[in-house]
PDB file of C-alpha atoms in Angstrom:
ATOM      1  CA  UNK A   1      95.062  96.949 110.817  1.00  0.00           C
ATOM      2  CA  UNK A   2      96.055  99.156 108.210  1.00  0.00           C
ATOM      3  CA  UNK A   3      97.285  98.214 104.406  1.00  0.00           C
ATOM      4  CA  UNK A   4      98.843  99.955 101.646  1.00  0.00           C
ATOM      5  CA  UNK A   5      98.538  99.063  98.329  1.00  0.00           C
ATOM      6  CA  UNK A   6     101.710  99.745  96.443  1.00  0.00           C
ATOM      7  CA  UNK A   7     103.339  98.840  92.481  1.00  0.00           C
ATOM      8  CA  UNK A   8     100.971 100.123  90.423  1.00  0.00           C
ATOM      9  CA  UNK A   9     101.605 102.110  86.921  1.00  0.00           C
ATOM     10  CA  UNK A  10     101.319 101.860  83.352  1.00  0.00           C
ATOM     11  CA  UNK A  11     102.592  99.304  81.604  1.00  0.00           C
ATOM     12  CA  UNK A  12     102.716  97.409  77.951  1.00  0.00           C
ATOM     13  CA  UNK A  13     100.520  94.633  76.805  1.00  0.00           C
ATOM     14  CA  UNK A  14     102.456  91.549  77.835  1.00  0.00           C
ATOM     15  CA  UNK A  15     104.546  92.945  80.100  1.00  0.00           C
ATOM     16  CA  UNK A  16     104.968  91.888  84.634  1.00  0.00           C
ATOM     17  CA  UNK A  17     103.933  93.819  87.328  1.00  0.00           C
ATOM     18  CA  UNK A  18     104.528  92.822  91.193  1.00  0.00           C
ATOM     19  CA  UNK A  19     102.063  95.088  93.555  1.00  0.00           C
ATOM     20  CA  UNK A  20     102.710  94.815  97.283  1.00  0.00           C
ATOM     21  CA  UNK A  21     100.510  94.638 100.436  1.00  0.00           C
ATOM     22  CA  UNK A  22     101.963  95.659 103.034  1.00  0.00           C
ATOM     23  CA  UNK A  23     100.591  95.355 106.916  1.00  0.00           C
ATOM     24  CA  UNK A  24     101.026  97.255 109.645  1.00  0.00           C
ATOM     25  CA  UNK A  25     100.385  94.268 111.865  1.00  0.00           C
ATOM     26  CA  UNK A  26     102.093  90.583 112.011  1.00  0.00           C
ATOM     27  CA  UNK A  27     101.037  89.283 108.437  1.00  0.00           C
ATOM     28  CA  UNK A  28     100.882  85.839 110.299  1.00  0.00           C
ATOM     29  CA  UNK A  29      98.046  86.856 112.080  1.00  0.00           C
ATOM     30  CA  UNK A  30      96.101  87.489 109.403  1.00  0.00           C
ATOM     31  CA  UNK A  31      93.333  84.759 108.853  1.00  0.00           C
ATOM     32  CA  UNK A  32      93.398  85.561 104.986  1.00  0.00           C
ATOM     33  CA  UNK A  33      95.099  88.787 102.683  1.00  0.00           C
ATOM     34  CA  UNK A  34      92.554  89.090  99.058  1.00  0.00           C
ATOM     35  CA  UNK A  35      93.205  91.203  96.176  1.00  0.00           C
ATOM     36  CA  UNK A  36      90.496  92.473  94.851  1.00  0.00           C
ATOM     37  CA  UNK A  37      90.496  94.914  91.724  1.00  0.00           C
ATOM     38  CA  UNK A  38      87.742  97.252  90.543  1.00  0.00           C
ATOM     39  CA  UNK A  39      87.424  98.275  86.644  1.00  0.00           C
ATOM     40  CA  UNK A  40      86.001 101.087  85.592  1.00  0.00           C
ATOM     41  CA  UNK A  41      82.252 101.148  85.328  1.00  0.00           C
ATOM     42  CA  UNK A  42      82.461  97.711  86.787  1.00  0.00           C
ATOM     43  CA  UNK A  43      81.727  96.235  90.015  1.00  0.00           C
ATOM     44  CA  UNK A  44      84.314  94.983  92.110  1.00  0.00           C
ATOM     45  CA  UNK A  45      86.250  91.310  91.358  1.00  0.00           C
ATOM     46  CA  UNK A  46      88.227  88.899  93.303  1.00  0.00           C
ATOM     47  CA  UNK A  47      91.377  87.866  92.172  1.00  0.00           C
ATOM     48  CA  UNK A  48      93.578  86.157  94.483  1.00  0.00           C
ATOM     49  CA  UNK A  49      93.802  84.986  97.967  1.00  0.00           C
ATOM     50  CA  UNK A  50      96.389  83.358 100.212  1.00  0.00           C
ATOM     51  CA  UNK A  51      95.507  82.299 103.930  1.00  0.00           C
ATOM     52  CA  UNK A  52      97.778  82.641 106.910  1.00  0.00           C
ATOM     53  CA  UNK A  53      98.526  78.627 106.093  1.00  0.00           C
ATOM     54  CA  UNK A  54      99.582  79.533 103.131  1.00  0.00           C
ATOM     55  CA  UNK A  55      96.558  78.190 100.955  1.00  0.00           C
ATOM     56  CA  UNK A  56      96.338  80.284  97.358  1.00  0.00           C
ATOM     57  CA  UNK A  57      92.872  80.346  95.596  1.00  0.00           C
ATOM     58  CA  UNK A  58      92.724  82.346  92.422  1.00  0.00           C
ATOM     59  CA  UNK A  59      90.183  84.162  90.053  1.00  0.00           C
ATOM     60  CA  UNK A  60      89.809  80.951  87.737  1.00  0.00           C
ATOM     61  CA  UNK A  61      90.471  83.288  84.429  1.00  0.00           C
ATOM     62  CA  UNK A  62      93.511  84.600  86.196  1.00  0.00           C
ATOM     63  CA  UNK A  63      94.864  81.267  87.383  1.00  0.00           C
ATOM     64  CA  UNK A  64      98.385  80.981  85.688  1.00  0.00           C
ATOM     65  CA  UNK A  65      99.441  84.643  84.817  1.00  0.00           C
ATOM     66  CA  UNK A  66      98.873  86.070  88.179  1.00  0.00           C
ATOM     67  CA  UNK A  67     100.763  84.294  91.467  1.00  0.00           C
ATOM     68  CA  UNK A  68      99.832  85.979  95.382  1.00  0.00           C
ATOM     69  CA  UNK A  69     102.770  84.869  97.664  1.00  0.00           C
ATOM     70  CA  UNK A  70     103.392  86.293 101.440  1.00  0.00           C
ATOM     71  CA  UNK A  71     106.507  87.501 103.046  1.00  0.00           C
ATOM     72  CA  UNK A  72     106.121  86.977 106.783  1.00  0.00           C
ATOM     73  CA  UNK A  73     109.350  88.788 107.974  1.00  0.00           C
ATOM     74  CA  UNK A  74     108.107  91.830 105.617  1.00  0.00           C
ATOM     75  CA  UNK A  75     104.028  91.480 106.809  1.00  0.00           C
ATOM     76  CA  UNK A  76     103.875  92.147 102.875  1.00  0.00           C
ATOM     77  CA  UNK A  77     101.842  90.125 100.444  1.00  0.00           C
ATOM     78  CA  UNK A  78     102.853  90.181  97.179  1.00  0.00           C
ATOM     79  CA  UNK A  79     100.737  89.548  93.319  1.00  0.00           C
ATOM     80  CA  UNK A  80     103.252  88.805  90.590  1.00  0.00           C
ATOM     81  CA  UNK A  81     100.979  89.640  87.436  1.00  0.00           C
ATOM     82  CA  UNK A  82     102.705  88.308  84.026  1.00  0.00           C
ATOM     83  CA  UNK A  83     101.613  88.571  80.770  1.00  0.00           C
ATOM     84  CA  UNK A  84      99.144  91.597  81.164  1.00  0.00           C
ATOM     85  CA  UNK A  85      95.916  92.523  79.360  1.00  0.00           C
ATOM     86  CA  UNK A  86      94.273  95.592  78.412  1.00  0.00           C
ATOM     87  CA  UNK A  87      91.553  94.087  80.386  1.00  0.00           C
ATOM     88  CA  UNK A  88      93.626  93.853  83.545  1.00  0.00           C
ATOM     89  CA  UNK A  89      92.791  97.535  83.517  1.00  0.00           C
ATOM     90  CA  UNK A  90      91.637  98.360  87.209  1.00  0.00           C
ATOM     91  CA  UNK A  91      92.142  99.899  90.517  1.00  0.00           C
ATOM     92  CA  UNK A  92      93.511  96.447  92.785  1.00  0.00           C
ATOM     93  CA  UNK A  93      92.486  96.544  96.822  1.00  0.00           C
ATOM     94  CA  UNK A  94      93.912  94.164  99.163  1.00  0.00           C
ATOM     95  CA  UNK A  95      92.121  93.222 101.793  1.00  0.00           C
ATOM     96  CA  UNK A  96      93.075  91.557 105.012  1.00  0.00           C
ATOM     97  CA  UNK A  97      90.102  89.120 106.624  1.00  0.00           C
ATOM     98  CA  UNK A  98      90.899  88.662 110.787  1.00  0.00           C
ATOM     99  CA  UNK A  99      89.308  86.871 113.333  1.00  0.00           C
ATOM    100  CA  UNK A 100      89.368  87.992 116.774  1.00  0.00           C
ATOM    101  CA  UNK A 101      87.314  86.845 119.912  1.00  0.00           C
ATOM    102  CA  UNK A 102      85.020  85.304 117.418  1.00  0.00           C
ATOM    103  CA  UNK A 103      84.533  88.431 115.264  1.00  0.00           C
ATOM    104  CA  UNK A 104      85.625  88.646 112.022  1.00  0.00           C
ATOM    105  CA  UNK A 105      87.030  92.075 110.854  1.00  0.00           C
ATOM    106  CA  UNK A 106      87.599  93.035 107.559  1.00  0.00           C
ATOM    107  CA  UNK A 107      90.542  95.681 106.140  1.00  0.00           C
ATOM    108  CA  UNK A 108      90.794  97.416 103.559  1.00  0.00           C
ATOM    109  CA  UNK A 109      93.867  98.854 101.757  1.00  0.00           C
ATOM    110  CA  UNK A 110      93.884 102.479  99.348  1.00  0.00           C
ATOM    111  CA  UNK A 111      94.347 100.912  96.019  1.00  0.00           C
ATOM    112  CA  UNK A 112      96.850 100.874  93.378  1.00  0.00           C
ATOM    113  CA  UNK A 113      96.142 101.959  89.888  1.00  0.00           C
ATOM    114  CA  UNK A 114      97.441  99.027  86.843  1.00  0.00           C
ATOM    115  CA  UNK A 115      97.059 100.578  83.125  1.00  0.00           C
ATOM    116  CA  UNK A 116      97.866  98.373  80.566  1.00  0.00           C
ATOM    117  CA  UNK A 117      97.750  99.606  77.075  1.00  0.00           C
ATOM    118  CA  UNK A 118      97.539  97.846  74.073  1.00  0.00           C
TER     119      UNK A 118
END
């Protein structure tokens, strides 16, 4: 499975960003799709999941300004980020979690760069 990480870029205190996920396998399939984001000088975070039955579980401080969603017929998943913070400063991964024969895999995408300023 590969990913790629997409919508990144620099953007204003309070102002949206969508980033996309996008799959080169049948999104469907996938047990669970994570974004994940990395600050500088800071150890990897998760931020939002959504499972291939559609159950969302978010980073509790980001629950409410950030919204993962899936588009099947795309294999893309999607994280709508409003209202952004200079902390929100980071590299974001998605990941993609799959279970076959009994193994569980794990994927990772490039990353996408998000600068906010103040």
């Amino acid at each position: 499975v590969q990913l790629q990480a997409s919508g990144g870029g620099l953007v204003q205190a309070g102002e949206s960003l969508t980033l996309s996920c996008i799959a080169s396998t049948d999104i469907s399939s996938i047990n669970a799709v994570t974004w994940y984001r990395q600050a500088p000088e800071k150890r990897r975070e998760f931020v939002a999941a959504i499972t291939s039955g559609g159950y969302t579980n978010y980073e509790d401080s980001l629950r409410g300004r950030f919204a993962i969603s899936r588009d099947n017929a795309k294999n893309t998943v999607y994280l709508q980020m409003n209202n952004l913070k200079p902390e929100d400063t980071a590299v974001y991964y998605c990941n993609a979690h799959l279970v076959l024969r009994g193994q569980a895999n794990e994927y990772w995408g490039q990353g996408t760069l998000v600068t906010v300023s103040s």
